[in-house]
Coordinates of C-alpha atoms in Angstrom, one line a residue:
X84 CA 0.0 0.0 0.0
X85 CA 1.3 3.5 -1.2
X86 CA 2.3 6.0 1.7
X87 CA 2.3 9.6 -0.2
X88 CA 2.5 13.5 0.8
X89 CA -0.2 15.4 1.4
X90 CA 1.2 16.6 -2.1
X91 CA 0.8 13.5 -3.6
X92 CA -3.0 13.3 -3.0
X93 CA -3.7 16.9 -4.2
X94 CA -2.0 16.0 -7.9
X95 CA -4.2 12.7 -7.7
X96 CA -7.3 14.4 -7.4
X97 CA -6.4 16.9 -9.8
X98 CA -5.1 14.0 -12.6
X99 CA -8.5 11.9 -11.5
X100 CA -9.9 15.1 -12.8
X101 CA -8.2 16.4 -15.8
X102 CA -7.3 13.2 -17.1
X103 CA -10.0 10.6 -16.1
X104 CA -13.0 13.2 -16.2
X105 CA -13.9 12.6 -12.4
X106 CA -15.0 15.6 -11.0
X107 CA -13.9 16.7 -7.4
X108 CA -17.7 16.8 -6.2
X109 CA -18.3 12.8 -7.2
X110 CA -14.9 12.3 -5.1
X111 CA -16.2 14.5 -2.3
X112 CA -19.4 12.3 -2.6
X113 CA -17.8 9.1 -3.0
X114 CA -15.6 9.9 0.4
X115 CA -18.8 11.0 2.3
X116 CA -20.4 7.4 1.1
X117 CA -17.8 5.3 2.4
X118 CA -17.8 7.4 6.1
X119 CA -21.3 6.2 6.0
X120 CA -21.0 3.0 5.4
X121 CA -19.0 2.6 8.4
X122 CA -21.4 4.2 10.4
X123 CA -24.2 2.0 9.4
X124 CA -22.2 -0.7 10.4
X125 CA -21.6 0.3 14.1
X126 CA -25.3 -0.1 14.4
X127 CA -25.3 3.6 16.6
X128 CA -28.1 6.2 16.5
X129 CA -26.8 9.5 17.5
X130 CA -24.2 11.4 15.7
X131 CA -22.4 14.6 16.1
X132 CA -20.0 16.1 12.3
X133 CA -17.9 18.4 13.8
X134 CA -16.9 20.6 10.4
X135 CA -14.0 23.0 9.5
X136 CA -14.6 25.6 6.5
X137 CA -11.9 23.6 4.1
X138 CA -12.6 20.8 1.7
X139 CA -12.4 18.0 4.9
X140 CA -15.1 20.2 6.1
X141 CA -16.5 19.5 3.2
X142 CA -16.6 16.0 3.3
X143 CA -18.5 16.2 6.4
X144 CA -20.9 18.9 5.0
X145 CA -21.7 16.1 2.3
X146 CA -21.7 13.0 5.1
X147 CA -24.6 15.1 7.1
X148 CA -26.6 15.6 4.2
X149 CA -26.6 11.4 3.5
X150 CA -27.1 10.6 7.7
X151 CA -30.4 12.9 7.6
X152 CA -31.2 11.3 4.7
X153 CA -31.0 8.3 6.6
X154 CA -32.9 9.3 9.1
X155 CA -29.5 9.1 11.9
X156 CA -30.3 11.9 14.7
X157 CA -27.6 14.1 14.0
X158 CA -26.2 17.4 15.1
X159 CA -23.4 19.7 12.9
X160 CA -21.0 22.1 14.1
X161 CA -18.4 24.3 11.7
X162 CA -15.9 26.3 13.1
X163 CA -14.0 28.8 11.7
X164 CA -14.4 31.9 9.0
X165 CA -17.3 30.7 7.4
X166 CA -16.6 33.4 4.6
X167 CA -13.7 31.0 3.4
X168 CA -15.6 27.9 2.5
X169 CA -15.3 27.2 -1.0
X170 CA -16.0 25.6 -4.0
X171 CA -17.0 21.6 -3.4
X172 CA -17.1 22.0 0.6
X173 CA -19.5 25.5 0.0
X174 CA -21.8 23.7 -2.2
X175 CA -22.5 21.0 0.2
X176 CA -22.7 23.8 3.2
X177 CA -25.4 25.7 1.1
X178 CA -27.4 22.3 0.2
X179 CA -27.5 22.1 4.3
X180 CA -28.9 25.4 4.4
X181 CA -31.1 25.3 1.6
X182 CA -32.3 21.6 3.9
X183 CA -33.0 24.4 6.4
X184 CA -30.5 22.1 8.5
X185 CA -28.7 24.0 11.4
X186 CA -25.2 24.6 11.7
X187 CA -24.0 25.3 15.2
X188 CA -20.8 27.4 15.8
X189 CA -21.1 27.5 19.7
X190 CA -18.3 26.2 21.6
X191 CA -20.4 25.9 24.9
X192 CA -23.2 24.4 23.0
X193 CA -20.5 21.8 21.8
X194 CA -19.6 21.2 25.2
X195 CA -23.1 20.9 26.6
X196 CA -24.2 17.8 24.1
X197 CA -21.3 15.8 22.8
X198 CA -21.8 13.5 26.0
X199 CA -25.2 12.2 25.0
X200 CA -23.4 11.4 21.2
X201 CA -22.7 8.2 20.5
X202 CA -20.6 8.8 17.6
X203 CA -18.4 12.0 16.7
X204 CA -16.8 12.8 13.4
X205 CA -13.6 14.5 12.9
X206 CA -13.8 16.8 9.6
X207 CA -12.5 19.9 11.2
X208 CA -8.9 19.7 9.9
X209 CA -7.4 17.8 6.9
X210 CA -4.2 16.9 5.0
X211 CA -3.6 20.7 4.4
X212 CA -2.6 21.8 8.0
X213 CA 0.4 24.1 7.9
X214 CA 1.2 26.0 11.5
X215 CA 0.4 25.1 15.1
X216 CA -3.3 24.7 15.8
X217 CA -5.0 27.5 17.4
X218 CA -6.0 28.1 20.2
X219 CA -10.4 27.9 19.5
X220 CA -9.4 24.9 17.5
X221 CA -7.6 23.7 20.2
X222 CA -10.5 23.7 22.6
X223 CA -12.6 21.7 20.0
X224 CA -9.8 19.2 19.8
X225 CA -9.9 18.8 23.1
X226 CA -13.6 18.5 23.8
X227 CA -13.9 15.3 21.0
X228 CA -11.0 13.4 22.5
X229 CA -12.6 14.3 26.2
X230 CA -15.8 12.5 25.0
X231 CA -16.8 9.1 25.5
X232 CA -18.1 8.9 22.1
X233 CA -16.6 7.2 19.5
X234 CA -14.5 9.2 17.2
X235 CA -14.3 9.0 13.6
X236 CA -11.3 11.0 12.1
X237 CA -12.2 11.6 7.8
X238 CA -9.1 11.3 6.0
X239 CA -6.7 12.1 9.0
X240 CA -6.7 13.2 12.4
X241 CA -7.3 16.7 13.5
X242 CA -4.0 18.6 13.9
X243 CA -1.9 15.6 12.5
X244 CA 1.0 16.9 9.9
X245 CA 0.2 14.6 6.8
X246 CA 3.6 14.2 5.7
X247 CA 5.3 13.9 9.1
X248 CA 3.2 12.8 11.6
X249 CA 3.8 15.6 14.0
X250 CA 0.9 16.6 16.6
X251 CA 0.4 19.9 15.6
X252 CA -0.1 21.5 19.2
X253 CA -3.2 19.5 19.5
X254 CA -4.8 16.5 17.6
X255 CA -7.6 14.3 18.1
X256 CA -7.3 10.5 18.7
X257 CA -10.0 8.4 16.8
X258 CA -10.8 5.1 17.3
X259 CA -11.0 5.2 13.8
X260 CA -9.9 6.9 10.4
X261 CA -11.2 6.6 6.5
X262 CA -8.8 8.0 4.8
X263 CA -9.1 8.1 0.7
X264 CA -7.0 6.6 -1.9
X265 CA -4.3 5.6 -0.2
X266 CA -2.8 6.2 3.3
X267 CA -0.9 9.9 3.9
X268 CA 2.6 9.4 5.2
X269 CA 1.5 10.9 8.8
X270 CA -0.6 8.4 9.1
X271 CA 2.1 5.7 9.7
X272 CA 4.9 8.0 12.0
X273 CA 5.2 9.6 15.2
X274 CA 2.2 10.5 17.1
X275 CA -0.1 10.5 14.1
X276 CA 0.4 6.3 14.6
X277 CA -1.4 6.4 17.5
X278 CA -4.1 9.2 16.4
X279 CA -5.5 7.5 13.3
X280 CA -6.9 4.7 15.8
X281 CA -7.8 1.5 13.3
X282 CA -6.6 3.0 9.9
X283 CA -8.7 2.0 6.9
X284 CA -8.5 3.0 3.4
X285 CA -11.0 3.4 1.0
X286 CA -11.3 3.3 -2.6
X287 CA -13.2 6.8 -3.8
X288 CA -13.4 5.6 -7.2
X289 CA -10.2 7.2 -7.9
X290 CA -8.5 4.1 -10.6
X291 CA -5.2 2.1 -9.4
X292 CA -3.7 3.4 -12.5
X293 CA -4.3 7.1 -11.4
X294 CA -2.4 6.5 -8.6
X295 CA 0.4 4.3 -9.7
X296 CA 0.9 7.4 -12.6
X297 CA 2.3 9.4 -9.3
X298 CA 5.3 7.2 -8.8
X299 CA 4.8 7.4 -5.2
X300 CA 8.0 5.4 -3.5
X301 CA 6.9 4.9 0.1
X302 CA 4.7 2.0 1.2
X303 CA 3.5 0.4 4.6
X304 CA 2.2 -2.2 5.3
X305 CA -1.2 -2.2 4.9
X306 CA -3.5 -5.6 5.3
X307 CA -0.1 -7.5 5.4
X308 CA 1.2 -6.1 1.7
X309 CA 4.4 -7.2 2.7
X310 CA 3.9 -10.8 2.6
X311 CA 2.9 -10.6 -1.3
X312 CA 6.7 -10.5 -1.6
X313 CA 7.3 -14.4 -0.3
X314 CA 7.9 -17.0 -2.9
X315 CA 6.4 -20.3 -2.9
X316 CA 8.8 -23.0 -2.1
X317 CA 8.8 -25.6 -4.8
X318 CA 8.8 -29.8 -3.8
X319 CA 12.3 -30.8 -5.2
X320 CA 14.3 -28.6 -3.1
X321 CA 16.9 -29.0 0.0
X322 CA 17.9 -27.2 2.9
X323 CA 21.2 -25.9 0.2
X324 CA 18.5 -23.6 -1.6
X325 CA 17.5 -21.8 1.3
X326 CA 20.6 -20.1 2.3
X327 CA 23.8 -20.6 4.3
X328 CA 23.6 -18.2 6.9
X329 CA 27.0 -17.1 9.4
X330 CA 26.5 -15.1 12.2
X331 CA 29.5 -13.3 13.7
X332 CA 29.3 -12.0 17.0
X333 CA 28.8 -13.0 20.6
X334 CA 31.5 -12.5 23.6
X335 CA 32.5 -13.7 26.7
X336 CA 29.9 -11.6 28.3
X337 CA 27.2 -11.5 26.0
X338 CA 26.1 -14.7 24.7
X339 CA 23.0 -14.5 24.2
X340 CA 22.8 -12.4 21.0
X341 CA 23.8 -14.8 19.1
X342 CA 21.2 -17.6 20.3
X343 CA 18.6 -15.0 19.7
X344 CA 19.7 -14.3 15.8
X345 CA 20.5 -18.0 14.9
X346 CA 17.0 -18.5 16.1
X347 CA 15.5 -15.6 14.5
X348 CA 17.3 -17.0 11.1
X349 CA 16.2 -20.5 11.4
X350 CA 12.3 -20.0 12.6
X351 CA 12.0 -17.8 9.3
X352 CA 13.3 -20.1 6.8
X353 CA 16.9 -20.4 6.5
X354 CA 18.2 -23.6 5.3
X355 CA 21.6 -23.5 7.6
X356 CA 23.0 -21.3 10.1
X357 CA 26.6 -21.5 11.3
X358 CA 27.5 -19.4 14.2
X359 CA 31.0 -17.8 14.5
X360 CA 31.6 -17.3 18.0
X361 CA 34.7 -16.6 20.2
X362 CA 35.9 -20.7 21.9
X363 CA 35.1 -19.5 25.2
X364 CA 31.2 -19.0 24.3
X365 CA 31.0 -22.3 22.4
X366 CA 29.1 -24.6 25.6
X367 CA 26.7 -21.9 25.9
X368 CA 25.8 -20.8 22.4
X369 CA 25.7 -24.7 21.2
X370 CA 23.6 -25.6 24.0
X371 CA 20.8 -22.8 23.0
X372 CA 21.1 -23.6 19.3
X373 CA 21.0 -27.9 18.6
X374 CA 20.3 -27.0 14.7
X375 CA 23.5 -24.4 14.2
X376 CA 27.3 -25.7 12.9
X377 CA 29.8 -24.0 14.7
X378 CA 33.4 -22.1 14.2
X379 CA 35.3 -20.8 16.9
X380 CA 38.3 -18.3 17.5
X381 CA 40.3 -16.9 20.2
X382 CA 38.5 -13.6 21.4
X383 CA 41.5 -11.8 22.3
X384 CA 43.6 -12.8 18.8
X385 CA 40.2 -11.8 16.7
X386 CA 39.4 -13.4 13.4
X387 CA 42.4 -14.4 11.2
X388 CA 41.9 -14.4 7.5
X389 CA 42.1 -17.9 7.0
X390 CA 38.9 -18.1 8.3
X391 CA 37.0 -14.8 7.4
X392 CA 38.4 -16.5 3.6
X393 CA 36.0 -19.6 4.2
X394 CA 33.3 -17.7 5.6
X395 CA 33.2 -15.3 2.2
X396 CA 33.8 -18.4 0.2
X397 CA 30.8 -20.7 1.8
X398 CA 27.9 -17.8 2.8
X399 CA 24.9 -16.6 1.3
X400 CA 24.6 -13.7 4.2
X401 CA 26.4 -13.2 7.3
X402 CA 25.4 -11.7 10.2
X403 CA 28.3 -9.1 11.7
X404 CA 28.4 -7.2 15.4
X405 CA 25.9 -8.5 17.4
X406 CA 27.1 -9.2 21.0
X407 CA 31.2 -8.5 20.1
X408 CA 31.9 -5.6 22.4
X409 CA 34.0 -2.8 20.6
X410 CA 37.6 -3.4 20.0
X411 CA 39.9 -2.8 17.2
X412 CA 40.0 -6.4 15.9
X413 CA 36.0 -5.9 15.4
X414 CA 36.7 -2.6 13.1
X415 CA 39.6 -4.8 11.3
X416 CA 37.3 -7.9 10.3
X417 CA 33.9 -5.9 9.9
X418 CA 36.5 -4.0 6.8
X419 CA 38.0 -7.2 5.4
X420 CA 34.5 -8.3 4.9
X421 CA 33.5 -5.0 3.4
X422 CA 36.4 -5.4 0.9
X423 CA 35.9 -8.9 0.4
X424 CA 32.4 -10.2 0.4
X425 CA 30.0 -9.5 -2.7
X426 CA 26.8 -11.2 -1.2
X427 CA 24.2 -9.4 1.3
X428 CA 26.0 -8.4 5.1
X429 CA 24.3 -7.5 7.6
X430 CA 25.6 -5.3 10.2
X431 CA 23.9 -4.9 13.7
X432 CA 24.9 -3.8 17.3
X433 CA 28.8 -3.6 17.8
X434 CA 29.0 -3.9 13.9
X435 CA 27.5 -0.4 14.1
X436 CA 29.5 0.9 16.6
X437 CA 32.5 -0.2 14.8
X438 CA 31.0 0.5 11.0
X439 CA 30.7 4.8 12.6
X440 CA 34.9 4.8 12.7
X441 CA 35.3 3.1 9.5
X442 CA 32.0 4.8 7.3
X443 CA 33.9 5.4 4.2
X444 CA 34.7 1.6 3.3
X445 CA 30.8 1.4 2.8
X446 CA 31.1 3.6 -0.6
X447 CA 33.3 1.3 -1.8
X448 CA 32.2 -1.8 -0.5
X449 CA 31.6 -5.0 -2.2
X450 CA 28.8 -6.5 -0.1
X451 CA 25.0 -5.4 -0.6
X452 CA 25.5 -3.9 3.2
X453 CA 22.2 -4.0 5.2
X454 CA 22.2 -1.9 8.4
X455 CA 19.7 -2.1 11.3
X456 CA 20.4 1.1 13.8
X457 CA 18.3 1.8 16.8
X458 CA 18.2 5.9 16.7
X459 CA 21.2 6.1 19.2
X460 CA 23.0 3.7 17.0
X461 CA 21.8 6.3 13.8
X462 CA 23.2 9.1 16.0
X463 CA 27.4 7.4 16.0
X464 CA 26.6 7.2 12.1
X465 CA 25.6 10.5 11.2
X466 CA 26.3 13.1 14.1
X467 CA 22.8 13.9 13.8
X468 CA 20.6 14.3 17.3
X469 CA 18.3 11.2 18.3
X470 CA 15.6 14.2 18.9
X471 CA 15.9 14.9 15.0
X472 CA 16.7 11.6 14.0
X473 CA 12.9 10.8 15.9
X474 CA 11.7 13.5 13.8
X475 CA 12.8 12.6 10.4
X476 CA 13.0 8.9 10.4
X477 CA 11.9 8.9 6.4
X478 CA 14.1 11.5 5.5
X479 CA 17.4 10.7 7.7
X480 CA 17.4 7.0 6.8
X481 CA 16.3 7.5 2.8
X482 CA 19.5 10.2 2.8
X483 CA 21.9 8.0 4.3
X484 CA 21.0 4.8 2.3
X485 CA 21.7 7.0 -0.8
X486 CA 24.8 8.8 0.3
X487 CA 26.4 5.4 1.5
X488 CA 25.1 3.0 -1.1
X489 CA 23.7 0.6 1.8
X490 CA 20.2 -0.4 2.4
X491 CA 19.0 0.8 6.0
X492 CA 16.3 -0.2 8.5
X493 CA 16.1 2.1 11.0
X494 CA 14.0 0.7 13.9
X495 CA 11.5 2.3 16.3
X496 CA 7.8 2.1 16.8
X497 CA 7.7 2.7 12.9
X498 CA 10.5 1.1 11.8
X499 CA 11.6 2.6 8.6
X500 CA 13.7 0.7 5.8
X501 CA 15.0 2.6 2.6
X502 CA 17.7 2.0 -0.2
X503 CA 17.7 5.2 -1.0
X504 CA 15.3 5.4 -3.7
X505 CA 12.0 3.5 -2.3
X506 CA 10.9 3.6 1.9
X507 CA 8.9 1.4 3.6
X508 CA 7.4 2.3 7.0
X509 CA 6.7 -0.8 9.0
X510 CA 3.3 -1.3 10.9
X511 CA 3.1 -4.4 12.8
X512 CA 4.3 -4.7 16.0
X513 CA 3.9 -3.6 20.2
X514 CA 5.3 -1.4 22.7
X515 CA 5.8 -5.3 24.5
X516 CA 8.8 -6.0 22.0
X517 CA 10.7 -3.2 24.1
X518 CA 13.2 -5.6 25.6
X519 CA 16.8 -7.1 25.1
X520 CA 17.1 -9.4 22.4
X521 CA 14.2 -8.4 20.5
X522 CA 16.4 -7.1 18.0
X523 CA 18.6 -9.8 17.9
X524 CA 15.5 -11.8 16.6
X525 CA 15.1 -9.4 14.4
X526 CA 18.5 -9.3 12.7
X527 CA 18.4 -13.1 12.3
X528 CA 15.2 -12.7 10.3
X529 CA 16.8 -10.4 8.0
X530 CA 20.0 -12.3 7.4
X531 CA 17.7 -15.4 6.9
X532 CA 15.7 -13.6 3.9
X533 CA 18.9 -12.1 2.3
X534 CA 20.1 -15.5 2.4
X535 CA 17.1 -17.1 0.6
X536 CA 17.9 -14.6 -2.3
X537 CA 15.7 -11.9 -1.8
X538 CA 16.8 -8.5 -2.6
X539 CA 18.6 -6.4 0.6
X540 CA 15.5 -3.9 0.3
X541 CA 13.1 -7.2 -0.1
X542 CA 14.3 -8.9 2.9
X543 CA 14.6 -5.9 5.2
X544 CA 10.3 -5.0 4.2
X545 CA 9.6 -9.1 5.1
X546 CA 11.7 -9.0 8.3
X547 CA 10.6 -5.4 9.5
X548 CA 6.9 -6.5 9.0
X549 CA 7.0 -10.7 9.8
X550 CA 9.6 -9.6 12.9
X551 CA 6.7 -7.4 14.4
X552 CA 3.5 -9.7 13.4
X553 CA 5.0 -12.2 15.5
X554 CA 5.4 -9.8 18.1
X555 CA 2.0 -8.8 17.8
X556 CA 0.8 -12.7 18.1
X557 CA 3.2 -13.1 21.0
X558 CA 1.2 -10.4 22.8
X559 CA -1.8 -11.6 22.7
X560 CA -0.5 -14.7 24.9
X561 CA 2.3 -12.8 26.5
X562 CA 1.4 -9.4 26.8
X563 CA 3.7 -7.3 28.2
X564 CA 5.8 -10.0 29.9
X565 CA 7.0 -11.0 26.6
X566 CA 10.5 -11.4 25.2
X567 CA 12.4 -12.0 22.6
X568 CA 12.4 -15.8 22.7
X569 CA 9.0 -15.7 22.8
X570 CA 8.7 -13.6 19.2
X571 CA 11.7 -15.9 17.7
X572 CA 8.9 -18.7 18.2
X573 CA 5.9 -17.1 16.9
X574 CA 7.9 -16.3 13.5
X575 CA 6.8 -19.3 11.6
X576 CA 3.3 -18.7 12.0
X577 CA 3.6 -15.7 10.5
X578 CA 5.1 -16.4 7.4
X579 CA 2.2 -17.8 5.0

């Protein structure tokens, strides 16, 4: 499913128009239509449109029009310059007043009823919000989300930036939002996330081909788009076809990260994993992992190139960082492999770390180099501030995928992944995956898809999304309490 600007949507109505001969009213209609239709279906009687004097006003000009006409007991409130409605959203307003319908513009009045509503619609604000909302706006804002009705939010949320996701002073937070055509970048980041409640999109009769013509290069992951991307596996095949997987890391101290990844590879598919761990670690790691081969070194001495030789020779991906610690023999192997190996790498944890000191082998690299940063890990990379990194998770990982060549997947609550011409802002997952090793997991699902021969971008969309379904189904038997063996084992039944 398409993620696009606010920009995006205003040149698809304007092409539905110009080139498909679909006028703006009919989409106007078309959006009011589908509101209703979820209304009808939450089987409610009384309902409250709570109108701007823009064109999502408009929409909810048109939505009142069809609940009278379906006999719903329904109040309507616009606020704002009334003088500045226009074109589509004023002829819908002056059908309302030619109904001899009232339109209320009292705050108090607002205040007074909304508690005996049983449904409230959001078409105060829409995709076009610019500045801070102000302060009588604000008091609207916070009178829907203060109400105990349910909230419906038409296209986006109130006082939600459309491209960014940024609250906007204030925003309301729907149980719900229809949004039209396809979702609006906000929709998916930051606190607009949270605001849009359950998103749903709806077709307003704009054509798949009208929208395709934009060339938008975001997507989310919308009704589980990214699991159109797995193959089938055909009969005649062997556990060779699916991928050799190594995974360097692990240290006298930490262990467990390497468990968690050889896991994470092998519950999502990976025909053999081989972990490459310091000798001291072996009894620990090969008791967690029966299913793993195994090739140790001495931890102090570091990898020699004998063996880093057999690992580029025999691996479809590796896995490189997680668990090492930070020394200079972790800098020195992470740039033989960079030098060396022309197959996907991925590079997690202390590979970071260690990656931020050497950033200028990446341009010149040989490996399809994968990168998974948590946004303190993003901040050794690029010098930037976690606080803007937060901020501009599309922008800051789309720029440094292009600059560096790399494919990145920058994780968070909407994990972003971007080779630096397409993004893809992740969905699934819980605030419950918060906890050591999740990532881990995580990495090994990657590693395991890059191995399998999908694409670095490919495999970084179907672990980003499959990595956080699982999470999402561990929840439901865990929740809160769960951790990051717990998603490692709810992988496979998420990969249909």
């Amino acid at each position: 499913m398409f993620a696009g600007l606010s920009q995006d949507m205003r040149e698809i109505d304007k092409r539905a128009e110009t080139q498909y001969g679909i006028s703006s009213i009919v989409l106007m209609e078309n959006a009011a239509y589908s509101v209703l239709k979820h209304i009808k279906s939450l089987n409610r009687k009384s309902v409250m449109v709570v109108c701007g004097t823009g064109n999502n006003g408009g929409d909810g000009f048109a939505l009142s029009r069809l609940l009278i006409m379906e006999g719903y007991k329904i109040s309507i409130f616009c606020f704002g310059d009334r003088s500045k409605i226009k074109g589509d959203a004023y002829i819908n307003y002056q059908i309302l007043l030619n109904m001899d319908v009232k339109i209320e513009d009292d705050l108090q009045k607002l205040n007074n009823i909304i508690e005996y509503q049983d449904i409230v619609v959001d078409a105060l604000l829409g995709t076009g919000i610019k500045g801070e909302v102000r302060d009588y706006y604000k008091e609207v804002i916070k009178t829907i989300n203060e109400s105990k009705a349910y909230i419906i939010s038409v296209d986006i949320p109130s006082g939600i930036n459309a491209d960014t996701g940024e609250k906007m002073g204030e925003c309301v937070y729907a149980d719900e939002t229809i949004t039209f055509g396809c979702i609006k970048l906000g929709e998916v980041l930051l606190e607009g996330r949270k605001a849009c409640g359950n998103l749903i999109v709806e077709n307003i009769s704009i054509p798949d081909k009208c929208i395709e013509e934009q060339n938008i290069r975001c997507t989310t992951s919308y009704k589980d788009y990214p699991l159109n991307l797995l193959r089938k596996r055909e009969v005649h095949t062997n556990k060779g076809d699916y991928g050799k997987v190594y995974i360097i890391g692990g240290s006298y101290l930490m262990s467990g990260a390497v468990i968690l990844c050889a896991k994470g590879a092998l519950n999502s598919g990976c025909g053999l994993t081989t972990c490459v761990i310091p000798d001291s670690i072996l009894n620990r790691v090969g008791s967690g992992v029966f299913e793993s081969t195994f090739i140790t070194y001495d931890e102090n001495l570091g990898l020699n190139k004998d063996v880093m030789d057999n690992i580029i020779e025999k691996a479809d991906a590796i896995v490189f960082g997680i668990g090492m610690g930070r020394n200079k023999n972790v800098e020195e192997a992470l740039t033989y492999f960079l030098e060396n190996f022309e197959k996907p790498i991925v590079i997690d944890a202390d590979g970071i770390n260690a990656l931020s000191n050497i950033k200028s082998v990446l341009k010149n690299s040989k490996a399809k180099v994968i990168i998974t940063p948590h946004p303190k890990e993003m901040e050794r990379l690029t010098g930037l501030e976690v606080s803007y990194i937060n901020k501009n998770r599309k922008a800051v990982a789309e720029n440094f995928a292009k600059e560096y060549g790399c494919t990145v997947l920058l994780k968070g609550a909407s994990t972003v992944v971007s080779d630096g011409e397409n993004v893809y802002v992740n969905t699934s997952g819980n605030p419950g995956m918060a906890s050591g090793g999740s990532g881990d997991v995580l990495t090994g699902v990657l590693a395991s898809f890059a191995g399998q021969g999908y694409s670095p971008y490919e495999a970084s969309i179907l672990a980003a999304y499959i990595h956080g379904a699982a999470g999402d189904s561990a929840y439901e038997d865990f929740g809160y309490g769960l951790h990051a063996e717990n998603i490692a084992n709810y992988l496979g039944k998420n990969i249909r």
